[in-house]
Amino acid sequence: MSLPYFEAFGWNPWILTVETETIGGTKDPWLLRTVPETIPITQTPALPIKLTQRVGLGNIGWRCLPYFLQMGDRLIKEQKFDLIYFSTTVFLTMGLAARWQRRFGVPYVLDFQDPWRSNYYQNAPTTKRPGGRFKYGFAQTVAKTLEPRAMRQVSHVISVSAAYPQTLKQRYSWLRDDQFTVLPFGAPEADFEQLPTLGIKQRIFDPKDGKRHWVYVGRGGADMAFSLRSLFSTIRQERDRNPEVWKSIQLHFVGTSYATDDRAEKTIEPIAQELGISDLVREHTERIPYFEALQTLVDSDTIVLIGSDDPSYTASKLYPCILARKPILAIFHEASSVVSILRSTQAGQAVTFNAQTTCEQLQPAIAQALNTLIALPRSFQPATDWSAFAPYTAKEMTRQQCAIFDRCLLPTPVPS
């Protein structure tokens, strides 16, 4: 989302990535076309996933690491780079940052879209870990080793959540306040502008079948169980009161698992079944291509945003949801930035909770929001305050990114 705007703010990027064929997940050829042709792209191989899965290491980070190391060394030797910018959830590659700074003197910026080393499951010991207890434990052990090395010489840290800087500053005493900026993903206005010209057909539902399709696009997980239980239990109660209304409504949860094939585990439908509304809920664990996801939002009648019980969780998918110009219902922790952004832009309804809130306490507010949505005409578009939304556009976020990059080239301040 930033790539089309970097040059306007004085920066010329060079992309280091893996070859498309080596990726185990969903591929989106349309997404690649949004990268300006003037930007150089260097791709590396990665170890075959069938080979590494035999030892439980299917993660693309492990598979590409030796190639990234070799190609990164080569590029930095051959080219004149002012800065290295890591914006990825493939955290293992961030372990190369300190090496490149030490060997070549190039400063680096780390962009955290999720926490690398997380304390979430220490505070929720009975909750199932992503990938299972062994894999998750191994990943966190690696994080405990590599994260402090990466943070030692970091020039700046960007994060989507205000909670991440607080955690990192408590964890690493040498980090300063001025080394952190909270900066979420920008809103992809250009992608929505070209979407109608691409002729993309989403495969999740038929928008002309007469039903009202409510859509959530994003991951699932145990940390979202409270929001889901609150929503589903309220829907059950409302349907008991007015069953005819709910005959035409179908809820779709799309891309809920990072795993592929038979390794994907449903986390939404089991809750719906437990609470008696399984006939209304369809979970599509497979992650779909980016532009197909946008089309799914555009074709929907209502967009649902499900929040985590972790107050630091910030859904970057909020901006595409707003740009889809559909009614929005968000159920989020009151500390999440999603709540303040949604309310300031007047783009949808937000029902909030905190650590002490129970499902029963949340049900009246959700019921009111559901009845408001049902009463809306199918062609309804929110009266979004686009002037309030302007600071969240991709171009503005890129301007702020580049201002950070500029500061990283200045001499490091000497403590007084």
Coordinates of C-alpha atoms in Angstrom, one line a residue:
M1 CA 0.0 0.0 0.0
S2 CA 2.9 2.3 0.6
L3 CA 4.9 1.4 -2.5
P4 CA 3.1 3.7 -5.0
Y5 CA 3.9 6.7 -2.8
F6 CA 7.4 6.3 -1.6
E7 CA 9.0 8.1 -4.5
A8 CA 6.8 11.1 -4.0
F9 CA 8.4 11.5 -0.5
G10 CA 12.0 11.1 -1.7
W11 CA 12.5 7.3 -1.2
N12 CA 13.3 4.7 -3.9
P13 CA 12.5 1.2 -2.6
W14 CA 14.0 -2.1 -3.6
I15 CA 12.0 -5.2 -2.6
L16 CA 13.6 -8.4 -1.3
T17 CA 11.1 -11.3 -1.3
V18 CA 10.7 -15.0 -2.0
E19 CA 9.7 -16.5 -5.3
T20 CA 6.0 -16.8 -5.7
E21 CA 6.2 -20.5 -6.4
T22 CA 7.7 -21.3 -3.0
I23 CA 4.8 -19.7 -1.0
G24 CA 2.5 -22.3 0.5
G25 CA -0.4 -19.9 1.0
T26 CA -2.9 -18.0 -1.2
K27 CA -1.5 -16.2 -4.2
D28 CA -2.9 -13.1 -5.8
P29 CA -1.6 -12.1 -9.3
W30 CA -3.6 -8.9 -9.2
L31 CA -1.9 -7.8 -6.1
L32 CA 1.5 -8.0 -7.7
R33 CA 0.3 -5.7 -10.5
T34 CA -0.2 -2.9 -8.0
V35 CA 3.5 -2.7 -7.4
P36 CA 4.9 0.2 -9.6
E37 CA 7.0 -1.2 -12.5
T38 CA 9.9 1.2 -11.7
I39 CA 10.6 -0.6 -8.4
P40 CA 13.2 -3.4 -8.6
I41 CA 12.2 -6.7 -7.1
T42 CA 14.7 -9.4 -6.1
Q43 CA 13.3 -12.9 -5.4
T44 CA 15.0 -15.7 -3.6
P45 CA 14.3 -19.4 -3.6
A46 CA 13.1 -21.2 -0.5
L47 CA 13.4 -24.8 0.7
P48 CA 10.5 -27.0 -0.5
I49 CA 7.7 -27.0 2.0
K50 CA 7.2 -30.8 1.6
L51 CA 10.8 -31.3 2.7
T52 CA 10.8 -29.1 5.7
Q53 CA 7.3 -30.2 6.9
R54 CA 8.9 -33.6 7.7
V55 CA 10.7 -31.9 10.6
G56 CA 7.8 -29.6 11.5
L57 CA 9.2 -26.5 9.9
G58 CA 6.8 -25.5 7.1
N59 CA 7.0 -21.8 8.0
I60 CA 8.3 -19.7 5.1
G61 CA 10.7 -17.9 7.4
W62 CA 12.7 -21.0 8.1
R63 CA 12.5 -22.1 4.4
C64 CA 13.8 -18.8 3.0
L65 CA 16.2 -17.8 5.7
P66 CA 19.5 -19.1 4.2
Y67 CA 18.6 -17.6 0.8
F68 CA 17.6 -14.3 2.3
L69 CA 20.9 -14.1 4.2
Q70 CA 22.9 -14.8 1.1
M71 CA 21.0 -12.5 -1.2
G72 CA 20.7 -9.7 1.4
D73 CA 24.5 -9.7 1.8
R74 CA 25.0 -9.6 -1.9
L75 CA 22.5 -6.7 -2.5
I76 CA 23.9 -4.6 0.3
K77 CA 27.4 -5.0 -1.1
E78 CA 26.4 -4.2 -4.6
Q79 CA 23.9 -1.4 -4.1
K80 CA 23.9 1.8 -2.0
F81 CA 21.1 1.5 0.5
D82 CA 20.4 4.1 3.1
L83 CA 18.0 2.0 5.2
I84 CA 16.6 -1.5 5.6
Y85 CA 12.9 -1.7 6.3
F86 CA 11.2 -4.9 7.6
S87 CA 7.5 -4.8 7.3
T88 CA 6.4 -8.4 7.7
T89 CA 5.0 -11.0 10.1
V90 CA 7.7 -13.4 9.0
F91 CA 9.7 -12.5 12.1
L92 CA 12.6 -14.8 11.5
T93 CA 13.8 -12.5 8.7
M94 CA 14.0 -9.7 11.2
G95 CA 16.8 -11.7 12.9
L96 CA 19.0 -10.6 9.9
A97 CA 18.6 -6.9 10.7
A98 CA 21.4 -6.7 13.4
R99 CA 23.8 -8.7 11.2
W100 CA 23.4 -6.3 8.3
Q101 CA 23.7 -3.3 10.4
R102 CA 26.8 -4.7 12.1
R103 CA 28.5 -5.8 8.8
F104 CA 27.5 -3.0 6.5
G105 CA 26.5 -0.1 8.8
V106 CA 23.0 0.3 7.3
P107 CA 20.4 1.4 9.8
Y108 CA 17.1 -0.5 10.0
V109 CA 13.5 0.0 10.9
L110 CA 11.2 -2.8 12.2
D111 CA 7.5 -2.7 11.6
F112 CA 5.4 -4.8 14.0
Q113 CA 2.0 -5.8 12.6
D114 CA 1.7 -8.4 15.3
P115 CA 3.9 -9.1 18.4
W116 CA 6.9 -11.2 17.7
R117 CA 7.3 -12.4 21.2
S118 CA 3.9 -12.6 22.9
N119 CA 2.8 -13.0 26.5
Y120 CA -0.8 -13.6 25.6
Y121 CA -0.9 -17.3 26.2
Q122 CA 1.0 -17.0 29.4
N123 CA -2.0 -15.1 30.7
A124 CA -4.4 -17.6 29.1
P125 CA -2.8 -21.0 30.0
T126 CA -5.8 -23.1 29.1
T127 CA -6.2 -21.6 25.6
K128 CA -5.1 -23.6 22.7
R129 CA -1.9 -22.3 21.0
P130 CA -1.7 -21.5 17.3
G131 CA -0.1 -24.5 15.6
G132 CA -0.2 -26.5 18.8
R133 CA 1.7 -26.2 22.1
F134 CA 5.0 -27.6 20.8
K135 CA 5.2 -25.5 17.7
Y136 CA 4.1 -22.4 19.4
G137 CA 6.5 -22.9 22.3
F138 CA 9.4 -23.5 19.9
A139 CA 8.5 -20.3 18.0
Q140 CA 8.4 -18.3 21.2
T141 CA 11.8 -19.8 22.3
V142 CA 13.3 -18.6 19.0
A143 CA 11.7 -15.2 19.5
K144 CA 13.2 -14.9 23.0
T145 CA 16.6 -15.4 21.4
L146 CA 16.3 -13.3 18.2
E147 CA 14.1 -10.4 19.3
P148 CA 16.6 -8.8 21.8
R149 CA 19.3 -9.0 19.2
A150 CA 17.1 -7.3 16.6
M151 CA 16.1 -4.6 19.1
R152 CA 19.7 -3.9 20.2
Q153 CA 20.6 -1.6 17.3
V154 CA 17.2 -0.8 15.8
S155 CA 16.9 2.8 14.6
H156 CA 13.1 2.9 14.9
V157 CA 10.1 0.7 15.6
I158 CA 6.8 1.2 13.9
S159 CA 3.8 -0.7 15.3
V160 CA 0.1 -0.9 14.6
S161 CA -0.8 -0.9 18.3
A162 CA 0.2 1.4 21.1
A163 CA 0.6 -1.6 23.4
Y164 CA 3.6 -3.0 21.5
P165 CA 5.9 -0.1 22.3
Q166 CA 5.0 -0.2 25.9
T167 CA 5.9 -3.9 26.1
L168 CA 9.1 -3.5 24.2
K169 CA 10.3 -0.6 26.3
Q170 CA 9.6 -2.6 29.5
R171 CA 11.5 -5.6 28.0
Y172 CA 14.5 -3.7 26.7
S173 CA 15.8 -0.9 28.9
W174 CA 18.0 0.7 26.2
L175 CA 15.1 1.7 24.0
R176 CA 13.9 5.3 24.0
D177 CA 10.5 6.8 23.6
D178 CA 11.5 8.6 20.5
Q179 CA 12.3 5.3 18.8
F180 CA 8.7 4.4 18.5
T181 CA 5.8 5.4 16.3
V182 CA 2.3 3.9 16.2
L183 CA 1.3 3.8 12.6
P184 CA -1.3 1.3 11.2
F185 CA -1.7 0.3 7.6
G186 CA -3.1 3.0 5.4
A187 CA -6.5 2.8 3.7
P188 CA -6.1 1.3 0.2
E189 CA -8.1 3.9 -1.8
A190 CA -6.4 3.2 -5.1
D191 CA -7.2 -0.5 -4.8
F192 CA -10.9 0.2 -4.4
E193 CA -10.8 2.6 -7.3
Q194 CA -9.5 0.0 -9.7
L195 CA -11.5 -2.9 -8.3
P196 CA -14.5 -2.4 -10.6
T197 CA -12.2 -2.6 -13.7
L198 CA -10.7 -6.0 -12.7
G199 CA -13.9 -8.1 -13.2
I200 CA -13.2 -10.2 -10.1
K201 CA -15.9 -12.6 -9.0
Q202 CA -15.8 -13.7 -5.4
R203 CA -16.7 -17.3 -4.6
I204 CA -18.1 -17.0 -1.1
F205 CA -21.7 -16.3 -1.8
D206 CA -24.1 -15.3 -4.6
P207 CA -25.1 -11.6 -4.0
K208 CA -28.2 -12.1 -6.1
D209 CA -29.7 -15.0 -4.2
G210 CA -32.1 -12.8 -2.3
K211 CA -30.4 -13.3 1.1
R212 CA -28.7 -10.7 3.2
H213 CA -25.1 -11.6 3.4
W214 CA -23.1 -10.4 6.5
V215 CA -19.3 -10.8 6.1
Y216 CA -16.3 -11.0 8.2
V217 CA -12.9 -11.3 6.5
G218 CA -9.9 -12.1 8.7
R219 CA -8.4 -14.6 11.1
G220 CA -10.2 -16.5 13.8
G221 CA -8.8 -17.8 17.0
A222 CA -9.4 -18.5 20.7
D223 CA -8.8 -14.8 21.6
M224 CA -12.0 -13.9 19.6
A225 CA -14.2 -16.4 21.4
F226 CA -15.7 -13.9 23.8
S227 CA -16.8 -11.5 21.0
L228 CA -18.2 -14.4 18.9
R229 CA -20.1 -15.9 21.9
S230 CA -21.6 -12.5 22.7
L231 CA -22.6 -12.0 19.1
F232 CA -24.0 -15.6 18.5
S233 CA -25.9 -15.8 21.7
T234 CA -27.5 -12.5 21.0
I235 CA -28.5 -13.6 17.5
R236 CA -30.0 -16.8 18.9
Q237 CA -32.1 -14.7 21.3
E238 CA -33.2 -12.3 18.6
R239 CA -34.1 -15.1 16.2
D240 CA -36.2 -16.7 18.9
R241 CA -38.1 -13.4 19.2
N242 CA -38.4 -12.8 15.5
P243 CA -37.6 -15.9 13.4
E244 CA -38.9 -14.7 10.1
V245 CA -36.4 -11.8 9.9
W246 CA -33.4 -14.1 10.4
K247 CA -34.5 -16.6 7.6
S248 CA -32.9 -14.3 5.0
I249 CA -29.6 -13.6 6.8
Q250 CA -26.4 -15.6 6.3
L251 CA -23.1 -14.9 8.1
H252 CA -19.8 -15.7 6.3
F253 CA -16.5 -15.8 8.1
V254 CA -13.7 -15.8 5.5
G255 CA -10.0 -16.7 5.7
T256 CA -10.1 -17.6 9.4
S257 CA -7.0 -19.8 9.4
Y258 CA -3.4 -19.2 8.4
A259 CA -3.0 -23.0 7.8
T260 CA -3.8 -24.5 4.5
D261 CA -5.4 -27.8 3.3
D262 CA -6.4 -30.2 6.0
R263 CA -4.3 -28.4 8.6
A264 CA -6.8 -25.6 8.8
E265 CA -9.0 -25.7 11.9
K266 CA -12.4 -24.1 12.2
T267 CA -12.8 -21.8 15.2
I268 CA -16.1 -20.0 14.3
E269 CA -18.6 -22.7 13.3
P270 CA -18.1 -24.8 16.5
I271 CA -19.2 -21.8 18.6
A272 CA -22.2 -21.2 16.3
Q273 CA -23.1 -24.9 16.6
E274 CA -22.8 -24.7 20.4
L275 CA -25.1 -21.7 20.6
G276 CA -27.7 -23.1 18.2
I277 CA -27.2 -20.9 15.1
S278 CA -25.1 -23.2 12.9
D279 CA -27.6 -22.9 10.1
L280 CA -26.8 -19.1 9.9
V281 CA -23.0 -19.3 9.9
R282 CA -20.6 -20.5 7.3
E283 CA -16.8 -20.5 8.0
H284 CA -14.4 -20.5 5.1
T285 CA -11.0 -21.2 6.7
E286 CA -9.0 -20.8 3.4
R287 CA -7.6 -17.3 3.0
I288 CA -8.7 -15.8 -0.3
P289 CA -6.7 -13.5 -2.6
Y290 CA -6.6 -9.8 -1.6
F291 CA -8.7 -8.4 -4.4
E292 CA -11.3 -11.2 -4.1
A293 CA -11.5 -10.3 -0.4
L294 CA -12.2 -6.7 -1.3
Q295 CA -14.9 -7.8 -3.7
T296 CA -16.5 -9.9 -1.0
L297 CA -16.7 -6.8 1.2
V298 CA -18.2 -4.8 -1.6
D299 CA -20.8 -7.5 -2.4
S300 CA -21.9 -7.9 1.2
D301 CA -24.9 -6.3 2.9
T302 CA -23.2 -5.8 6.2
I303 CA -19.6 -6.1 7.4
V304 CA -18.9 -7.6 10.8
L305 CA -15.6 -6.9 12.7
I306 CA -14.7 -9.3 15.5
G307 CA -12.3 -8.2 18.1
S308 CA -9.8 -10.0 20.4
D309 CA -10.0 -10.1 24.1
D310 CA -6.4 -8.8 23.9
P311 CA -6.7 -4.9 24.3
S312 CA -3.6 -4.4 22.1
Y313 CA -5.3 -6.0 19.1
T314 CA -5.8 -3.5 16.3
A315 CA -7.5 -4.7 13.1
S316 CA -5.8 -3.3 10.1
K317 CA -8.7 -4.6 8.0
L318 CA -10.8 -1.8 9.4
Y319 CA -9.9 0.6 6.6
P320 CA -10.9 -1.6 3.7
C321 CA -14.2 -2.2 5.5
I322 CA -14.8 1.5 5.7
L323 CA -13.9 2.0 2.0
A324 CA -16.4 -0.8 1.0
R325 CA -19.1 1.7 2.1
K326 CA -21.3 -0.9 3.8
P327 CA -22.9 -0.9 7.3
I328 CA -20.4 -2.1 9.9
L329 CA -20.8 -3.8 13.3
A330 CA -17.7 -4.1 15.3
I331 CA -17.4 -5.9 18.7
F332 CA -14.1 -4.9 20.2
H333 CA -12.2 -4.3 23.4
E334 CA -12.8 -0.7 24.5
A335 CA -9.0 0.1 24.4
S336 CA -8.6 -0.9 20.7
S337 CA -8.0 2.0 18.2
V338 CA -10.7 0.4 16.0
V339 CA -13.3 1.8 18.3
S340 CA -12.1 5.4 18.2
I341 CA -11.5 5.4 14.5
L342 CA -14.9 3.9 13.7
R343 CA -16.6 6.4 15.9
S344 CA -14.7 9.5 14.7
T345 CA -15.4 8.6 11.1
Q346 CA -19.0 7.7 11.8
A347 CA -18.6 4.7 9.5
G348 CA -20.3 2.1 11.7
Q349 CA -21.4 0.9 15.0
A350 CA -19.0 -0.3 17.7
V351 CA -20.0 -2.4 20.7
T352 CA -17.3 -2.4 23.3
F353 CA -16.2 -4.6 26.3
N354 CA -13.4 -4.8 28.8
A355 CA -11.9 -7.6 31.0
Q356 CA -14.8 -7.5 33.4
T357 CA -17.6 -7.6 30.8
T358 CA -19.8 -10.7 30.6
C359 CA -21.6 -12.0 27.5
E360 CA -24.9 -11.3 29.2
Q361 CA -23.9 -7.7 29.9
L362 CA -23.0 -7.2 26.2
Q363 CA -26.1 -8.7 24.7
P364 CA -28.4 -5.6 25.0
A365 CA -26.0 -3.4 23.1
I366 CA -25.5 -6.0 20.4
A367 CA -29.2 -6.6 20.1
Q368 CA -29.8 -2.9 19.5
A369 CA -27.1 -2.8 16.9
L370 CA -28.5 -6.0 15.2
N371 CA -32.0 -4.5 15.0
T372 CA -30.6 -1.3 13.6
L373 CA -28.8 -3.2 10.8
I374 CA -31.8 -5.3 10.0
A375 CA -34.0 -2.2 9.6
L376 CA -31.6 -0.6 7.1
P377 CA -32.4 -0.8 3.3
R378 CA -30.1 -3.1 1.3
S379 CA -28.7 -0.1 -0.6
F380 CA -27.7 1.8 2.5
Q381 CA -24.4 3.5 2.7
P382 CA -23.0 5.0 6.0
A383 CA -22.7 8.8 6.1
T384 CA -18.9 8.4 6.7
D385 CA -17.0 11.6 7.6
W386 CA -14.4 11.4 4.9
S387 CA -12.5 14.4 6.3
A388 CA -12.0 12.5 9.6
F389 CA -10.9 9.5 7.5
A390 CA -8.3 11.4 5.6
P391 CA -5.4 10.9 8.1
Y392 CA -5.7 7.1 7.6
T393 CA -5.2 7.0 3.8
A394 CA -2.3 5.0 2.4
K395 CA -0.7 8.2 1.0
E396 CA -0.8 10.0 4.4
M397 CA 0.6 6.9 6.2
T398 CA 3.4 6.7 3.7
R399 CA 4.3 10.3 4.2
Q400 CA 4.6 9.6 7.9
Q401 CA 6.7 6.4 7.2
C402 CA 9.1 8.4 5.1
A403 CA 9.4 11.1 7.7
I404 CA 10.5 8.4 10.1
F405 CA 13.0 7.1 7.5
D406 CA 14.4 10.6 7.1
R407 CA 15.0 10.9 10.9
C408 CA 16.8 7.5 10.9
L409 CA 19.5 9.1 8.8
L410 CA 20.2 11.8 11.3
P411 CA 22.9 11.4 13.9
T412 CA 21.8 9.5 17.0
P413 CA 21.1 11.9 19.9
V414 CA 23.6 11.6 22.7
P415 CA 21.9 11.1 26.2
S416 CA 22.4 14.2 28.4

